[in-house]
Backbone as JSON, one array per atom type, in Angstrom:
{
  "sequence": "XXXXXXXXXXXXXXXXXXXXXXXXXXXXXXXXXXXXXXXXXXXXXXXXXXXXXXXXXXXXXXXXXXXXXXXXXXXXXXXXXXXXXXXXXXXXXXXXXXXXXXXXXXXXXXXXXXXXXXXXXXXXXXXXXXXXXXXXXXXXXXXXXXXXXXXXXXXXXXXXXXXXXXXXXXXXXXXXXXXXXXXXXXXXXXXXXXXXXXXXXXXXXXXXXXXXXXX",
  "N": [[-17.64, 1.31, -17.63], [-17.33, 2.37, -14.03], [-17.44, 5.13, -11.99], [-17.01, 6.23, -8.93], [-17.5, 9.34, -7.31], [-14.5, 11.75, -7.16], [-12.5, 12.22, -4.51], [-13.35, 14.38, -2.31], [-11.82, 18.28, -1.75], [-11.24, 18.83, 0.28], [-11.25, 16.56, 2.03], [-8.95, 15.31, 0.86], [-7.1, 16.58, 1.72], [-6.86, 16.16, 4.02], [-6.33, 13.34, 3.69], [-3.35, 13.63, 2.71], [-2.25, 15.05, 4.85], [-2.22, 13.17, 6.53], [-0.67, 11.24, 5.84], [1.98, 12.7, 5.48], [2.74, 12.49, 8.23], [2.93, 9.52, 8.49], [5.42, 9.04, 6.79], [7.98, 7.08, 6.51], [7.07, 5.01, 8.69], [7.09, 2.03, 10.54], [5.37, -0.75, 8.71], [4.83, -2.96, 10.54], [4.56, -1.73, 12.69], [2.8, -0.03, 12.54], [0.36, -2.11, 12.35], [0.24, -3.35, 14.53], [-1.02, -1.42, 16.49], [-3.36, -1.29, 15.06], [-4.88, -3.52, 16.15], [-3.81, -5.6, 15.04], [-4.93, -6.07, 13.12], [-5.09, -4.96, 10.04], [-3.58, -5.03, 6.7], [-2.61, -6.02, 4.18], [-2.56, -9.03, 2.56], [-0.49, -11.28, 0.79], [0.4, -10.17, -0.81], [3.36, -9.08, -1.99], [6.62, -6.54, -2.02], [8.07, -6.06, -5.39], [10.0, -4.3, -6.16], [12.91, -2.41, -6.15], [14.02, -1.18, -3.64], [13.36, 1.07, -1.03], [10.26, 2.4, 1.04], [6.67, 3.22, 0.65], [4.56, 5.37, 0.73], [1.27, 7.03, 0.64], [-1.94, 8.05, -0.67], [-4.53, 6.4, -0.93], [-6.34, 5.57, -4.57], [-8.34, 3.68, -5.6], [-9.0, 1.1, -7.78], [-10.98, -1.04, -9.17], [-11.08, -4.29, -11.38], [-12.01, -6.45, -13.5], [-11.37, -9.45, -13.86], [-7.5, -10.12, -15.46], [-7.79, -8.05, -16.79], [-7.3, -4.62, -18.11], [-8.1, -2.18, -18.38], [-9.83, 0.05, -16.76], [-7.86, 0.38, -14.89], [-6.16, 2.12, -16.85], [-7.72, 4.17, -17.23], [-7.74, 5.4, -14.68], [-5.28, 6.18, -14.1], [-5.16, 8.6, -15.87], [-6.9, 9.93, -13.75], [-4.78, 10.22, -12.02], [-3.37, 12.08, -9.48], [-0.53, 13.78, -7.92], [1.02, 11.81, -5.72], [-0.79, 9.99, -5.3], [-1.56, 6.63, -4.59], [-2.02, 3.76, -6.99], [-4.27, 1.52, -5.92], [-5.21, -1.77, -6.65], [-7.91, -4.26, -7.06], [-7.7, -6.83, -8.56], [-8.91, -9.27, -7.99], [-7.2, -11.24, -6.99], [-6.12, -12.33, -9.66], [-3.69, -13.63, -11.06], [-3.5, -14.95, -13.72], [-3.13, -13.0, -15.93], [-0.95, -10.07, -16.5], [-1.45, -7.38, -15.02], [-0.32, -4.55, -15.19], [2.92, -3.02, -16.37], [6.17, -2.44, -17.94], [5.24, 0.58, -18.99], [2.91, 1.06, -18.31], [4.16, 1.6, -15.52], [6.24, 4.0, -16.14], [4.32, 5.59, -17.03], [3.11, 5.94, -14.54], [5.01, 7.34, -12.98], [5.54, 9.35, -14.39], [3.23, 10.75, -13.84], [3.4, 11.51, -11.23], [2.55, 9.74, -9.34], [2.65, 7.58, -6.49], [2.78, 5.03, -5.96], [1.8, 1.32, -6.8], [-0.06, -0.86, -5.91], [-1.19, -3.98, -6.63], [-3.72, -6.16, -6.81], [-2.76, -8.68, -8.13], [-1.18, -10.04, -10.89], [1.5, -8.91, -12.12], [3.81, -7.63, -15.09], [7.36, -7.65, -17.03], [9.12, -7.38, -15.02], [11.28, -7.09, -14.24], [11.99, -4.61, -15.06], [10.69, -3.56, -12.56], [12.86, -4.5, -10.63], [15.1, -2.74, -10.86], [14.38, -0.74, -9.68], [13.3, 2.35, -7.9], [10.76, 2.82, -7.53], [7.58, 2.24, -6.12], [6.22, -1.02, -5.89], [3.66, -3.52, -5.19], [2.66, -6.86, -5.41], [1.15, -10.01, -6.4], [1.88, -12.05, -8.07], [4.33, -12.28, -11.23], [4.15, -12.66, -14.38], [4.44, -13.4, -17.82], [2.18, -13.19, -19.37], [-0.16, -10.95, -21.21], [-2.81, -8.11, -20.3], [-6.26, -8.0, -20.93], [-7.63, -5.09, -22.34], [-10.61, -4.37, -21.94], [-12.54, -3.93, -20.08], [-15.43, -4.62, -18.22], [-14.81, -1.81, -15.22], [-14.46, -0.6, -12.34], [-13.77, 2.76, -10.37], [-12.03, 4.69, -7.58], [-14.09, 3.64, -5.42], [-15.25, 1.21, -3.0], [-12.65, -1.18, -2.44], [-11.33, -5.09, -2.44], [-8.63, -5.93, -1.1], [-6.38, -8.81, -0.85], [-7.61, -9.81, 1.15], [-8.56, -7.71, 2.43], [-10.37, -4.75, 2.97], [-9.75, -1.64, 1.19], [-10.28, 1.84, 1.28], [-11.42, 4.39, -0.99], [-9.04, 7.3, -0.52], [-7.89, 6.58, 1.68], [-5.14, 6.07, 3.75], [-1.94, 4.79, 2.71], [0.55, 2.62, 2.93], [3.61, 1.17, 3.1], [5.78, -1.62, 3.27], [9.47, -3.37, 3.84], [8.01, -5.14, 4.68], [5.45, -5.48, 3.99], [2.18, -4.35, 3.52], [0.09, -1.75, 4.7], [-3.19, 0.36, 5.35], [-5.31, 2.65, 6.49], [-7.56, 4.4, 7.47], [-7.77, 8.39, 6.89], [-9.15, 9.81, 8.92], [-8.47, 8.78, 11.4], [-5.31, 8.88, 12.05], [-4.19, 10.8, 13.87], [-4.48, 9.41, 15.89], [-3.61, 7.15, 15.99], [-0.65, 7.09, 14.91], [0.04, 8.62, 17.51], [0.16, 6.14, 19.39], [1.99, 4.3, 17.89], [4.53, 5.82, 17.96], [4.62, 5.38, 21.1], [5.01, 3.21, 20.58], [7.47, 2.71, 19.44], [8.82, 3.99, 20.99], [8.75, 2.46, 23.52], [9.82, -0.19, 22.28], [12.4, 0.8, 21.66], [13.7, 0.88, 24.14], [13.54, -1.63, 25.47], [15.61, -2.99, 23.6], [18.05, -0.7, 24.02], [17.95, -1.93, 26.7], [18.46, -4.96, 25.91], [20.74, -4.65, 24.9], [22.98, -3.64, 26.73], [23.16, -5.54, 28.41], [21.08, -5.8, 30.53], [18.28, -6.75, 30.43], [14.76, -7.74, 31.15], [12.72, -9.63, 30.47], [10.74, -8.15, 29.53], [9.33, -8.08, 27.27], [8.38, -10.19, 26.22], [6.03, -10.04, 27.96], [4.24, -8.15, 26.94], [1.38, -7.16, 26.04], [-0.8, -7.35, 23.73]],
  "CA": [[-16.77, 1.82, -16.58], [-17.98, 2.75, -13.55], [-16.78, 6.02, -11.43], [-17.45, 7.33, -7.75], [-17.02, 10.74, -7.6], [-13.16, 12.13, -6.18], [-12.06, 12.57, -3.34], [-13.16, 16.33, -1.99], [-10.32, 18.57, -1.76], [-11.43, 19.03, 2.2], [-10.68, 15.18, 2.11], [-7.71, 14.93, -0.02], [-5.81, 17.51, 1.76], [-6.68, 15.13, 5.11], [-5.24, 12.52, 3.36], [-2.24, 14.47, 2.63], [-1.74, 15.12, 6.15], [-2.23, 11.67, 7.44], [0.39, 10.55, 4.58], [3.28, 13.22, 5.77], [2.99, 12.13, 9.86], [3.58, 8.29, 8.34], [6.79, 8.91, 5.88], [9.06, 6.13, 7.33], [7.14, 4.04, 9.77], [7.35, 0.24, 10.01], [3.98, -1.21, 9.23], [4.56, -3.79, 11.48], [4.14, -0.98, 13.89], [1.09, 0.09, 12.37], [-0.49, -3.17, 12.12], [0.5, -3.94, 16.0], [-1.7, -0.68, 17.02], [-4.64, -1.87, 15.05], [-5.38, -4.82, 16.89], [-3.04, -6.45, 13.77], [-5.83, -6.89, 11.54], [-5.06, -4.05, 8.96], [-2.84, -5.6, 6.08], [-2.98, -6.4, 2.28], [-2.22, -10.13, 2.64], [-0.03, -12.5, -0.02], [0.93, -9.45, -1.43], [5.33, -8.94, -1.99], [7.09, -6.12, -2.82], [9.1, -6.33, -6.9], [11.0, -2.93, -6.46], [14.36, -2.61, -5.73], [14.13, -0.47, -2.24], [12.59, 2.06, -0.7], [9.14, 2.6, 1.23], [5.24, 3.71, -0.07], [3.55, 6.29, 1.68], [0.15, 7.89, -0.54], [-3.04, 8.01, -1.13], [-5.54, 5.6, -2.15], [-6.63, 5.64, -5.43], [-8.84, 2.29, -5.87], [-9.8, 0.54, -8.91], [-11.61, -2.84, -9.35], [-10.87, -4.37, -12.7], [-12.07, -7.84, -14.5], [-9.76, -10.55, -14.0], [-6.95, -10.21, -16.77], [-8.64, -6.87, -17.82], [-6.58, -2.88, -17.02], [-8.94, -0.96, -18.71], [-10.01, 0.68, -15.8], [-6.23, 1.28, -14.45], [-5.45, 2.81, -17.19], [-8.38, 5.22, -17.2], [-7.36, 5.7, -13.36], [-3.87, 6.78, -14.5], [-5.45, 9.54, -16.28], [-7.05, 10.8, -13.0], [-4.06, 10.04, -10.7], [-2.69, 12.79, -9.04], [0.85, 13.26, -7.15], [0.85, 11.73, -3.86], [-2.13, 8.47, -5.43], [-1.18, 4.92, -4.76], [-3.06, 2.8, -7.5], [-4.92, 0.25, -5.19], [-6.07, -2.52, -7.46], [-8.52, -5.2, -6.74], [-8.08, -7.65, -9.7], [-9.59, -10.59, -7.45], [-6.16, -12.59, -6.85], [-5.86, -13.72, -10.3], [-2.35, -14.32, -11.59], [-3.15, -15.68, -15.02], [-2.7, -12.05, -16.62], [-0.28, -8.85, -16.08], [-2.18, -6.22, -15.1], [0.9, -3.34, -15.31], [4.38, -3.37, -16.63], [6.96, -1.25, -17.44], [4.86, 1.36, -19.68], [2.17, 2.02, -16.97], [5.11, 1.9, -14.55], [6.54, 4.97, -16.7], [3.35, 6.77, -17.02], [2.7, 6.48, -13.32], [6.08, 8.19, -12.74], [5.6, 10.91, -14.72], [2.57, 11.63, -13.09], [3.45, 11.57, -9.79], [1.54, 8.25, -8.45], [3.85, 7.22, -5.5], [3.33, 3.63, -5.99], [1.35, 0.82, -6.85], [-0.48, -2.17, -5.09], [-1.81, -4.73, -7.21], [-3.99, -7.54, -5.92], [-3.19, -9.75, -9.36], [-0.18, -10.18, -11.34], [2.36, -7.62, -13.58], [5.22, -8.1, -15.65], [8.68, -6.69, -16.69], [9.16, -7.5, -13.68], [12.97, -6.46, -14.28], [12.55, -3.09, -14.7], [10.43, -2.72, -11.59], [13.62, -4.46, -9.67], [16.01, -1.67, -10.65], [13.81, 0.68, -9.58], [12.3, 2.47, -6.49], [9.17, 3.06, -7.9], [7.33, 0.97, -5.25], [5.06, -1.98, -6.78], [3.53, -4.52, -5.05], [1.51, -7.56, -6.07], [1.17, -10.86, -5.96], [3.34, -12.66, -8.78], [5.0, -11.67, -12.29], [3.67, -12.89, -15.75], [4.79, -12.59, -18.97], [0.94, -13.0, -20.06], [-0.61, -9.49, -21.0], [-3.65, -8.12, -19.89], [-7.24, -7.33, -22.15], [-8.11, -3.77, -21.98], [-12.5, -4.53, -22.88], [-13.36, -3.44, -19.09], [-15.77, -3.67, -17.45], [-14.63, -1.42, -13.89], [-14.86, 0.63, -11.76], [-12.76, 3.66, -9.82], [-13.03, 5.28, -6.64], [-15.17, 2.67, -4.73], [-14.41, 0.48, -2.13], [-12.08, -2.85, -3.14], [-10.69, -5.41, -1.46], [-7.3, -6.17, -1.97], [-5.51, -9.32, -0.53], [-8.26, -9.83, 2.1], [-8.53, -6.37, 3.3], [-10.99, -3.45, 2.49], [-9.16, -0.37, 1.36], [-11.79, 2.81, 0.46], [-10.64, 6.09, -1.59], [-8.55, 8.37, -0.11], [-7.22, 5.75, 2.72], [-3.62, 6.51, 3.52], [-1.64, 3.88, 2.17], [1.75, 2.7, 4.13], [4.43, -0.2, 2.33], [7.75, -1.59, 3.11], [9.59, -4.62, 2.92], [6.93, -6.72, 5.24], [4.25, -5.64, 3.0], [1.3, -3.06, 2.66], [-1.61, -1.88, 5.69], [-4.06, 1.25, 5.14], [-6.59, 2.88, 7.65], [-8.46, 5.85, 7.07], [-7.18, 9.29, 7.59], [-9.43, 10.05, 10.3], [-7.7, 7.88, 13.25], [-4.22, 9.18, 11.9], [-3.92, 11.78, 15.06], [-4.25, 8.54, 17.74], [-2.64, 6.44, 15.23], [0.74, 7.5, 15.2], [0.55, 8.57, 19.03], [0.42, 5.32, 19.7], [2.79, 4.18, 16.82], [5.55, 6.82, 18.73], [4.94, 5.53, 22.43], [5.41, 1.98, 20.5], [8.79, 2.79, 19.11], [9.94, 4.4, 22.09], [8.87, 1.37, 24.42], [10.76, -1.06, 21.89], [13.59, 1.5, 21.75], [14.22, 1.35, 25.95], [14.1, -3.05, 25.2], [16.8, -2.76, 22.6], [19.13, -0.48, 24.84], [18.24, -3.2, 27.78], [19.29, -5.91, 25.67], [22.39, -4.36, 24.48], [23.53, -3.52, 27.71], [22.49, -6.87, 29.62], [19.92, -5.84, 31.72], [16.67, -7.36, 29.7], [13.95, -8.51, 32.25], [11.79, -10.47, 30.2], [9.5, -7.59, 29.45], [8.81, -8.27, 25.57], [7.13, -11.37, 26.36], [4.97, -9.98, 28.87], [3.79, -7.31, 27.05], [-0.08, -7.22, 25.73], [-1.48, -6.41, 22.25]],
  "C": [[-17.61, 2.58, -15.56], [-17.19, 3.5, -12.69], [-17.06, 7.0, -10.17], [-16.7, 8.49, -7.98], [-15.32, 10.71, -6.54], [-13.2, 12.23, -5.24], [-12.14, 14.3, -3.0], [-12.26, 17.09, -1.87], [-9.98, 18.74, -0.51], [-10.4, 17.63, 2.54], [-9.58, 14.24, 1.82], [-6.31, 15.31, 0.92], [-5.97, 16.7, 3.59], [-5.73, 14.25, 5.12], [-4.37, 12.51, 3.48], [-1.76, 15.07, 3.75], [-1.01, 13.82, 7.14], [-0.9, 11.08, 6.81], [1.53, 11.12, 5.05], [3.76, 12.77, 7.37], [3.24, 10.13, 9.35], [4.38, 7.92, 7.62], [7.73, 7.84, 7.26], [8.94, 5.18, 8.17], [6.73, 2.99, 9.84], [5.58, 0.03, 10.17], [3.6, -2.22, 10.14], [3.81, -2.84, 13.01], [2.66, -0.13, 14.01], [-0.02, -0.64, 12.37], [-0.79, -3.42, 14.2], [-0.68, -2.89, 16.56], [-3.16, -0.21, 16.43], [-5.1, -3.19, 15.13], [-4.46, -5.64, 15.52], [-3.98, -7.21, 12.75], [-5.78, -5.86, 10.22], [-4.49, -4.87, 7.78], [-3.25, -6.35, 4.66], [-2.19, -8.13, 2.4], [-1.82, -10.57, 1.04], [0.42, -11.04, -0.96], [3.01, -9.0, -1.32], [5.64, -7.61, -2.55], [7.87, -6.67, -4.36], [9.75, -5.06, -6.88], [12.01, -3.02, -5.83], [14.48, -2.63, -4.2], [13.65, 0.53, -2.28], [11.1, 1.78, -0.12], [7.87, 3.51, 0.17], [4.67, 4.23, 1.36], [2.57, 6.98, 0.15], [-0.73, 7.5, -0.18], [-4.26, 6.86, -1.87], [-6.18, 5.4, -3.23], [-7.19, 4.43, -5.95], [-9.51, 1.92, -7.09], [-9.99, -0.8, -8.72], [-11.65, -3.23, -11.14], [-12.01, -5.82, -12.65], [-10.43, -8.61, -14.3], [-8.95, -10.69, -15.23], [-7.15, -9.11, -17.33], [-7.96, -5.04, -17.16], [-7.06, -2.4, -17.67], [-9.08, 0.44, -17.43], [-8.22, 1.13, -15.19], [-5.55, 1.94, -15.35], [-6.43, 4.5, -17.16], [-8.27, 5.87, -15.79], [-6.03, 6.36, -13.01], [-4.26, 8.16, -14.84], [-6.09, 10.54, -15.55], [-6.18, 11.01, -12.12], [-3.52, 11.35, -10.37], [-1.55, 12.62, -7.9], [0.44, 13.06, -6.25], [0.03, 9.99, -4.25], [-1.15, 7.59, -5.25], [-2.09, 4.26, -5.19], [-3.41, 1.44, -6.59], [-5.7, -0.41, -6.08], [-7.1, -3.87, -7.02], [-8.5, -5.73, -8.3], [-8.45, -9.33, -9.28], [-8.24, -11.66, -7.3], [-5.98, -12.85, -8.34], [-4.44, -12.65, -10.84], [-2.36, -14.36, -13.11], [-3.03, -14.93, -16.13], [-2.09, -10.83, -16.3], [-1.21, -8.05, -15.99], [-1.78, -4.72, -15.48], [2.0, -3.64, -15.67], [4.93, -2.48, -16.54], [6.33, 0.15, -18.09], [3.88, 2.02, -18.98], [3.25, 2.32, -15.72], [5.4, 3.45, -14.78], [5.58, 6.0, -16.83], [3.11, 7.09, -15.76], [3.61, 7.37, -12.87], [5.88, 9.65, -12.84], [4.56, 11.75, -14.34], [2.43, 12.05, -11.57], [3.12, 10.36, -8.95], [2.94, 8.03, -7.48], [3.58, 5.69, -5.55], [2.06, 2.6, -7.4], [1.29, -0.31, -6.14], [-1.64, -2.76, -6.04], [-2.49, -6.24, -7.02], [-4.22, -8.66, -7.25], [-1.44, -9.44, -9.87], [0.6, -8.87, -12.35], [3.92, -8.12, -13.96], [5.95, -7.29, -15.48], [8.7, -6.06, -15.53], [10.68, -6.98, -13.28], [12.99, -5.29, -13.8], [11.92, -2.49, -13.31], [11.97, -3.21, -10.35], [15.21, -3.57, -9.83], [15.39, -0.83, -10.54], [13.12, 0.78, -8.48], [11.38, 2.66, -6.33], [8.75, 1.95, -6.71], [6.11, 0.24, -6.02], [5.2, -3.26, -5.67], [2.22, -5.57, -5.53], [1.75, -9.16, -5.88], [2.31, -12.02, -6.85], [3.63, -11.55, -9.96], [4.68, -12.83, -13.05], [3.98, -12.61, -16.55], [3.53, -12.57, -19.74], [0.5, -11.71, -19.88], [-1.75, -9.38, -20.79], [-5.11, -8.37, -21.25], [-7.83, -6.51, -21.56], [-9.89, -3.93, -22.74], [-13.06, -4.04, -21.35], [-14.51, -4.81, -19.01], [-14.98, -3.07, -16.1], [-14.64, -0.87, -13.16], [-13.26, 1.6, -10.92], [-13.51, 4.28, -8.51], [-14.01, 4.62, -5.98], [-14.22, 1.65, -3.88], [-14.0, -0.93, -2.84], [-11.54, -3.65, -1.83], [-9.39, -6.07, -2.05], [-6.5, -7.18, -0.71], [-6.35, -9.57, 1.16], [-8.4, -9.12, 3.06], [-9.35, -5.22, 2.41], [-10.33, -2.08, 2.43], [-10.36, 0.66, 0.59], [-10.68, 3.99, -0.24], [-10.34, 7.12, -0.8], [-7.99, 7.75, 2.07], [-5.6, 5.64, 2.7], [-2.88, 4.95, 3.27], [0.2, 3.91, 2.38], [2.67, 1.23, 3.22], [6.18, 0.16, 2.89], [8.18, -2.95, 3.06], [9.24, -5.94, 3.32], [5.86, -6.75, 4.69], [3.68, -4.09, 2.96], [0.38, -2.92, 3.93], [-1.54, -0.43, 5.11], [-4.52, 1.44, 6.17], [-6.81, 4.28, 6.94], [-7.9, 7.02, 7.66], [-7.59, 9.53, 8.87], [-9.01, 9.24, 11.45], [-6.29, 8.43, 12.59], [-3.75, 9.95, 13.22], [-3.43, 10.5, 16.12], [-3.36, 7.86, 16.43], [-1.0, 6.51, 15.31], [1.08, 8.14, 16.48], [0.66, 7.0, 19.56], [1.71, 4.55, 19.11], [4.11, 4.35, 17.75], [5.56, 5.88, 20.09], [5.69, 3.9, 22.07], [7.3, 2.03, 20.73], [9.62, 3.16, 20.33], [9.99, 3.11, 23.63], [10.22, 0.21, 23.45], [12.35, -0.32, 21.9], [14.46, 0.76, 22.87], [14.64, -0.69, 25.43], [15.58, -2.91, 24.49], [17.67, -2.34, 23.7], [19.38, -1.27, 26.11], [19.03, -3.94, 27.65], [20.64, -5.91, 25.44], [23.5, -4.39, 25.4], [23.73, -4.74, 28.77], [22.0, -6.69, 30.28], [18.44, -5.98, 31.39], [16.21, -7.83, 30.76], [13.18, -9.26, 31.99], [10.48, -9.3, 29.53], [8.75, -8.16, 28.58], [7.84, -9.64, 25.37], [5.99, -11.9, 26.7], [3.83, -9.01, 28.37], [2.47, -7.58, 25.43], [-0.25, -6.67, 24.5], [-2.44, -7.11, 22.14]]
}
């Protein structure tokens, strides 16, 4: 098992800033104001409802293998979103409902899994947020090797430790705390330009803007 050091508490409590200014906002709108290349690709929500806002918390496993996520459980603190890199594969659960339950009770605000998990049921009565790529009733093998805390890539996207971590029900994007300040000014002037469209259209006086307008 292999383990970069934590997240500083200088760096955490960044995080934890960047994370409270993006409770609620569409990642489409976050994706649109980084050139739209941010995004955890082929990845689906399995939870009932509700959004993911947290913390990065990255592990890289062995295909088929949660050793490492479970020893990543044991550092999670409230606010983490387990970011997994298990390379795309499918052909074993990586989480179910028993890490589901432990992540709960420790606070973890979600999970993002770039590989498969079961009891898949209980995550769809529930708001726990989980996403991943399918559902398996094959279980994992906990023999490791993996690592924590290091950069992964998940779903053809680089997420690093302590990268704010954004989900809803078009998917999953990240960026690093530090751009959070312009980030969500832009985000804001978005919403309020699509706003003014909307009350155009409603009213009948649309001009065509939305078609004209540049990203």
């Amino acid at each position: 098992m292999t383990d970069a050091p934590a997240l500083s508490a200088q760096d955490r409590a960044a995080s934890a800033a960047a994370v409270d200014q993006f409770r609620g906002v569409a990642t489409a709108l976050i994706s649109d104001n980084l050139d739209r290349l941010p995004g955890l690709v082929g990845l689906r929500p399995f939870h009932r409802a509700g959004t993911l806002t947290g913390i990065a918390l990255t592990v890289r496993v062995r295909s088929g293998d949660n050793l490492a996520i479970h020893q990543a459980l044991n550092l999670a603190q409230p606010g983490d979103v387990l970011v997994v890199d298990g390379g795309g594969d499918t052909s074993r659960a990586l989480v179910g409902d028993i890490m589901k339950a432990i992540a709960e009770s420790r606070g973890v605000a979600g999970f993002v899994i770039d590989g498969a998990i079961r009891d898949s049921a209980a995550f769809a009565v529930s708001d726990f947020p989980c996403y991943a790529r399918a559902a398996i009733h094959r279980g994992p093998y906990k023999a490791g090797p993996g690592a924590i805390n290091g950069p992964v890539s998940v779903g053809g996207w680089t997420v690093r430790p302590g990268d704010v971590v954004v989900g809803d029900a078009d998917g999953v994007v990240t960026f690093p705390a530090a751009i959070a300040a312009t980030l969500i000014a832009a985000v804001r002037a978005q919403e309020e330009r699509e706003a003014e469209m909307l009350r155009m259209i409603g009213e009948g006086r649309y001009d065509g803007r939305y078609g004209k307008v540049a990203k």
